[in-house]
Amino acid sequence: MKSKKKIKKIVNNFLLYTFLIIGFIMMVFPFYWMVISSIKPREELLTYPPVLYTLKPTIEYYKQLFSLIPMQRYLFNSIFVALTVTITNLFLSSLAGYAFAKHKFYGRNFLFTLILGSMMVPWQVNIIPSFIIVKKLGWLNSFYGLIIPAMVNAFGIFFMRQMISTIPNELIDAARIDGCSEPYIFWRIILPLSKPGLATLAIFTFMSQWNNFVWPLIIIHKSDMRTVPLSLAVLNSQFGNNFGLLMAGASISILPMIIVFVFLQKYIVKGIVFTGLKE
């Protein structure tokens, strides 16, 4: 009987790890192929059947990338927009989340329901009204049009409200009894205890803004204001037959996201778990 259970456990573990390994390969291989293709010489790129490695790595395509288009400018634009939106979104979402989680005021539940309801509206519905507002304000082809409409969103408020709700009320009440002001409580108690949620929201926001394509495509028409996704689209239209060049551009585009994820990954699980807890 014990031997049957042992065999069953071994078989289950084998199937589980086989499934995980296959899933890992399916997820990682496209990124590996992208990077390895960006450093292959042209003759190896055209080899059939394709090889999974290169014996003559080269950075020629990366040199071409920065010489054919102002890639450094596009990288600056994307980094500036993504970082600015991320920082402002964290601050404003935390403020709103703290208010909804720990303060009682008239219409709180109604306002929070409206915010949740706005999450049900497809983002495509807001494009035309947002474009009209941005155009009337004169924010086309500017950082204002890229940053200000994205400075806060319903998901960020909901996420931080759920996170801050897990902080004990007794801790905040004790700080108030000691004479702490609301700004002090927010900066010294709420934010430090909300680090997992802040880090998780930072990753979501940064990735969303870094990969944002449709909104910049609508409001940006000047070449020097393009972001990285727009530059890759232009690169594909002008040099679509240069496979190595496209892979070099794609490899550079994912580098900042990998860096951000590596530094903040330990907070992701904590943040997601805490936001699912009730007070």
Short mmCIF file of C-alpha atoms in Angstrom, two decimals:
data_model
loop_
_atom_site.label_atom_id
_atom_site.label_comp_id
_atom_site.label_asym_id
_atom_site.label_seq_id
_atom_site.Cartn_x
_atom_site.Cartn_y
_atom_site.Cartn_z
CA MET A 1 0.00 0.00 0.00
CA LYS A 2 2.81 2.38 0.92
CA SER A 3 4.70 1.48 -2.24
CA LYS A 4 1.64 2.38 -4.36
CA LYS A 5 1.35 5.76 -2.64
CA LYS A 6 5.06 6.34 -3.13
CA ILE A 7 4.86 5.47 -6.82
CA LYS A 8 1.81 7.69 -7.22
CA LYS A 9 3.64 10.57 -5.55
CA ILE A 10 6.66 10.09 -7.81
CA VAL A 11 4.48 10.04 -10.92
CA ASN A 12 2.58 13.16 -9.82
CA ASN A 13 5.83 15.00 -9.09
CA PHE A 14 7.25 13.93 -12.45
CA LEU A 15 4.18 15.18 -14.31
CA LEU A 16 4.16 18.41 -12.32
CA TYR A 17 7.82 19.23 -12.93
CA THR A 18 7.55 18.19 -16.58
CA PHE A 19 4.64 20.59 -17.02
CA LEU A 20 6.54 23.39 -15.23
CA ILE A 21 9.67 22.84 -17.32
CA ILE A 22 7.68 22.88 -20.57
CA GLY A 23 5.90 26.06 -19.46
CA PHE A 24 9.21 27.66 -18.50
CA ILE A 25 10.73 26.85 -21.90
CA MET A 26 7.68 28.21 -23.72
CA MET A 27 7.87 31.47 -21.78
CA VAL A 28 11.64 32.00 -21.88
CA PHE A 29 12.48 30.77 -25.37
CA PRO A 30 10.96 33.75 -27.27
CA PHE A 31 13.10 36.14 -25.22
CA TYR A 32 16.19 33.98 -25.72
CA TRP A 33 15.53 33.82 -29.47
CA MET A 34 15.06 37.58 -29.63
CA VAL A 35 18.36 38.31 -27.87
CA ILE A 36 20.37 35.66 -29.71
CA SER A 37 18.99 36.86 -33.06
CA SER A 38 20.10 40.41 -32.28
CA ILE A 39 23.74 39.33 -31.98
CA LYS A 40 23.85 36.90 -34.90
CA PRO A 41 25.66 37.92 -38.10
CA ARG A 42 23.41 38.24 -41.14
CA GLU A 43 24.52 34.94 -42.71
CA GLU A 44 23.46 33.03 -39.59
CA LEU A 45 20.11 34.80 -39.47
CA LEU A 46 19.35 33.56 -42.98
CA THR A 47 20.48 30.00 -42.26
CA TYR A 48 17.87 27.29 -42.72
CA PRO A 49 17.15 25.38 -40.60
CA PRO A 50 17.82 28.09 -38.00
CA VAL A 51 20.44 27.48 -35.31
CA LEU A 52 19.75 28.07 -31.63
CA TYR A 53 23.10 29.72 -30.93
CA THR A 54 25.78 31.79 -32.61
CA LEU A 55 29.49 31.18 -32.98
CA LYS A 56 30.23 34.74 -34.12
CA PRO A 57 28.35 37.17 -31.85
CA THR A 58 28.26 40.77 -33.05
CA ILE A 59 26.83 44.08 -31.83
CA GLU A 60 26.57 45.49 -35.35
CA TYR A 61 22.77 45.66 -35.22
CA TYR A 62 22.89 47.68 -32.00
CA LYS A 63 25.29 50.14 -33.62
CA GLN A 64 22.96 50.44 -36.61
CA LEU A 65 19.99 50.95 -34.30
CA PHE A 66 21.50 54.03 -32.63
CA SER A 67 22.84 55.40 -35.90
CA LEU A 68 19.71 55.01 -38.05
CA ILE A 69 17.23 56.45 -35.52
CA PRO A 70 17.69 58.64 -32.38
CA MET A 71 17.10 55.67 -30.09
CA GLN A 72 18.70 57.39 -27.10
CA ARG A 73 16.10 60.17 -27.36
CA TYR A 74 13.25 57.66 -27.55
CA LEU A 75 14.63 55.81 -24.53
CA PHE A 76 14.78 59.06 -22.58
CA ASN A 77 11.19 59.91 -23.52
CA SER A 78 9.88 56.52 -22.40
CA ILE A 79 11.91 56.43 -19.19
CA PHE A 80 10.91 59.99 -18.26
CA VAL A 81 7.21 59.37 -18.93
CA ALA A 82 7.13 55.95 -17.22
CA LEU A 83 9.01 57.11 -14.11
CA THR A 84 7.01 60.34 -13.75
CA VAL A 85 3.67 58.57 -14.14
CA THR A 86 4.74 55.80 -11.75
CA ILE A 87 5.84 58.20 -9.01
CA THR A 88 2.76 60.43 -9.27
CA ASN A 89 0.44 57.44 -9.48
CA LEU A 90 1.94 55.90 -6.34
CA PHE A 91 1.59 59.16 -4.41
CA LEU A 92 -1.94 60.05 -5.51
CA SER A 93 -3.25 56.48 -5.30
CA SER A 94 -1.81 56.14 -1.80
CA LEU A 95 -3.46 59.37 -0.68
CA ALA A 96 -6.82 58.34 -2.10
CA GLY A 97 -6.44 54.78 -0.82
CA TYR A 98 -5.68 56.07 2.68
CA ALA A 99 -8.75 58.31 2.61
CA PHE A 100 -11.07 55.52 1.46
CA ALA A 101 -9.58 52.92 3.82
CA LYS A 102 -9.13 54.84 7.08
CA HIS A 103 -11.30 57.96 6.95
CA LYS A 104 -15.08 58.19 7.20
CA PHE A 105 -16.65 60.99 5.20
CA TYR A 106 -19.96 61.67 3.52
CA GLY A 107 -20.34 59.81 0.23
CA ARG A 108 -17.26 57.63 0.73
CA ASN A 109 -18.90 54.37 -0.33
CA PHE A 110 -20.67 56.06 -3.24
CA LEU A 111 -17.44 57.60 -4.55
CA PHE A 112 -15.57 54.33 -4.18
CA THR A 113 -18.35 52.53 -6.05
CA LEU A 114 -18.03 55.06 -8.87
CA ILE A 115 -14.29 54.41 -9.01
CA LEU A 116 -14.88 50.65 -9.17
CA GLY A 117 -17.51 51.21 -11.84
CA SER A 118 -15.08 53.18 -13.97
CA MET A 119 -12.85 50.09 -14.05
CA MET A 120 -15.63 48.29 -15.94
CA VAL A 121 -15.58 50.85 -18.76
CA PRO A 122 -13.34 49.79 -21.69
CA TRP A 123 -10.36 52.11 -22.06
CA GLN A 124 -11.17 52.58 -25.75
CA VAL A 125 -14.30 54.53 -24.75
CA ASN A 126 -12.17 57.25 -23.12
CA ILE A 127 -9.80 57.81 -26.04
CA ILE A 128 -11.86 60.34 -28.03
CA PRO A 129 -12.96 62.48 -25.02
CA SER A 130 -9.40 62.43 -23.67
CA PHE A 131 -8.00 63.42 -27.05
CA ILE A 132 -10.42 66.35 -27.35
CA ILE A 133 -9.48 67.61 -23.87
CA VAL A 134 -5.74 67.24 -24.52
CA LYS A 135 -6.07 69.04 -27.87
CA LYS A 136 -8.01 71.97 -26.38
CA LEU A 137 -5.41 72.32 -23.64
CA GLY A 138 -2.62 72.39 -26.25
CA TRP A 139 -0.92 69.29 -24.92
CA LEU A 140 -0.48 67.47 -28.23
CA ASN A 141 3.14 66.51 -28.96
CA SER A 142 4.17 67.22 -25.37
CA PHE A 143 5.01 65.41 -22.16
CA TYR A 144 1.92 66.96 -20.56
CA GLY A 145 -0.34 64.95 -22.83
CA LEU A 146 1.55 61.74 -22.11
CA ILE A 147 1.86 62.16 -18.35
CA ILE A 148 -1.09 64.06 -16.87
CA PRO A 149 -3.94 61.81 -18.16
CA ALA A 150 -2.17 58.79 -16.65
CA MET A 151 -1.14 60.30 -13.30
CA VAL A 152 -3.83 58.41 -11.37
CA ASN A 153 -6.25 55.63 -12.25
CA ALA A 154 -9.04 53.62 -10.65
CA PHE A 155 -7.00 50.44 -10.36
CA GLY A 156 -4.27 52.20 -8.38
CA ILE A 157 -6.78 53.68 -5.93
CA PHE A 158 -8.53 50.34 -5.49
CA PHE A 159 -5.23 48.49 -5.10
CA MET A 160 -3.84 50.87 -2.45
CA ARG A 161 -7.17 51.05 -0.62
CA GLN A 162 -7.12 47.27 -0.26
CA MET A 163 -3.50 47.35 0.87
CA ILE A 164 -3.97 50.09 3.46
CA SER A 165 -7.12 48.40 4.80
CA THR A 166 -4.90 45.64 6.22
CA ILE A 167 -3.09 48.12 8.51
CA PRO A 168 -4.61 47.94 12.04
CA ASN A 169 -6.72 50.93 13.02
CA GLU A 170 -5.27 50.71 16.53
CA LEU A 171 -1.87 51.67 15.19
CA ILE A 172 -3.25 54.83 13.58
CA ASP A 173 -5.36 55.69 16.64
CA ALA A 174 -2.31 55.35 18.89
CA ALA A 175 -0.37 57.73 16.66
CA ARG A 176 -3.21 60.27 16.81
CA ILE A 177 -3.33 60.02 20.60
CA ASP A 178 0.41 60.75 20.66
CA GLY A 179 -0.30 63.94 18.75
CA CYS A 180 0.81 62.88 15.28
CA SER A 181 -0.70 64.85 12.42
CA GLU A 182 -2.34 63.18 9.41
CA PRO A 183 0.59 63.99 7.08
CA TYR A 184 2.99 62.46 9.63
CA ILE A 185 0.83 59.32 9.93
CA PHE A 186 0.69 59.02 6.16
CA TRP A 187 4.44 59.46 5.59
CA ARG A 188 5.78 57.65 8.67
CA ILE A 189 3.26 54.86 9.21
CA ILE A 190 1.05 54.22 6.18
CA LEU A 191 3.68 54.37 3.42
CA PRO A 192 6.36 52.27 5.20
CA LEU A 193 3.81 49.57 5.99
CA SER A 194 2.51 49.66 2.41
CA LYS A 195 5.84 48.92 0.71
CA PRO A 196 4.72 45.58 -0.81
CA GLY A 197 1.65 47.21 -2.35
CA LEU A 198 3.60 50.25 -3.52
CA ALA A 199 6.24 48.06 -5.18
CA THR A 200 3.63 45.92 -6.89
CA LEU A 201 1.71 48.94 -8.14
CA ALA A 202 4.98 50.52 -9.29
CA ILE A 203 5.75 47.49 -11.45
CA PHE A 204 2.25 47.40 -12.95
CA THR A 205 2.27 51.14 -13.65
CA PHE A 206 5.78 51.25 -15.08
CA MET A 207 5.16 48.30 -17.40
CA SER A 208 1.83 49.75 -18.52
CA GLN A 209 3.37 53.11 -19.40
CA TRP A 210 6.50 51.63 -20.95
CA ASN A 211 4.44 49.43 -23.27
CA ASN A 212 1.80 52.09 -23.98
CA PHE A 213 1.39 52.38 -27.74
CA VAL A 214 -2.10 53.55 -28.67
CA TRP A 215 -2.24 56.80 -26.67
CA PRO A 216 1.21 58.08 -27.77
CA LEU A 217 0.33 57.09 -31.34
CA ILE A 218 -2.75 59.33 -31.18
CA ILE A 219 -1.27 62.47 -29.61
CA ILE A 220 2.39 62.35 -30.71
CA HIS A 221 3.22 63.40 -34.27
CA LYS A 222 6.70 64.89 -33.83
CA SER A 223 9.54 62.42 -34.25
CA ASP A 224 11.55 63.77 -31.30
CA MET A 225 8.64 63.06 -28.92
CA ARG A 226 8.22 59.41 -29.85
CA THR A 227 8.43 56.71 -27.21
CA VAL A 228 10.12 53.34 -27.58
CA PRO A 229 6.98 51.43 -28.74
CA LEU A 230 6.40 54.06 -31.44
CA SER A 231 10.03 53.89 -32.49
CA LEU A 232 9.79 50.11 -32.88
CA ALA A 233 6.73 50.52 -35.07
CA VAL A 234 8.61 53.03 -37.26
CA LEU A 235 11.60 50.69 -37.31
CA ASN A 236 9.41 47.84 -38.48
CA SER A 237 7.85 49.92 -41.26
CA GLN A 238 11.20 51.21 -42.56
CA PHE A 239 13.49 48.24 -41.95
CA GLY A 240 11.05 45.35 -41.76
CA ASN A 241 13.35 43.07 -43.75
CA ASN A 242 16.25 43.66 -41.35
CA PHE A 243 15.37 41.00 -38.81
CA GLY A 244 18.48 41.48 -36.68
CA LEU A 245 17.86 45.22 -36.35
CA LEU A 246 14.29 44.64 -35.20
CA MET A 247 15.44 42.10 -32.63
CA ALA A 248 18.05 44.55 -31.32
CA GLY A 249 15.39 47.20 -30.85
CA ALA A 250 13.06 44.75 -29.12
CA SER A 251 15.86 43.56 -26.83
CA ILE A 252 16.65 47.11 -25.72
CA SER A 253 12.96 47.84 -25.18
CA ILE A 254 12.52 45.07 -22.59
CA LEU A 255 15.71 45.86 -20.64
CA PRO A 256 14.23 48.56 -18.33
CA MET A 257 11.27 46.32 -17.47
CA ILE A 258 13.60 43.48 -16.52
CA ILE A 259 15.66 45.82 -14.31
CA VAL A 260 12.56 47.14 -12.53
CA PHE A 261 11.17 43.64 -12.04
CA VAL A 262 14.45 42.25 -10.65
CA PHE A 263 14.68 44.99 -8.02
CA LEU A 264 11.02 44.84 -6.95
CA GLN A 265 10.05 41.21 -7.50
CA LYS A 266 10.27 40.22 -3.82
CA TYR A 267 7.40 42.59 -3.02
CA ILE A 268 5.02 41.34 -5.72
CA VAL A 269 3.64 38.28 -3.93
CA LYS A 270 3.36 40.17 -0.64
CA GLY A 271 1.51 43.01 -2.30
CA ILE A 272 -0.96 40.77 -4.09
CA VAL A 273 -1.60 38.67 -0.96
CA PHE A 274 -2.13 41.70 1.28
CA THR A 275 -4.56 43.36 -1.14
CA GLY A 276 -6.75 40.27 -0.93
CA LEU A 277 -7.01 40.38 2.87
CA LYS A 278 -9.85 42.00 4.72
CA GLU A 279 -9.47 44.31 7.66
#
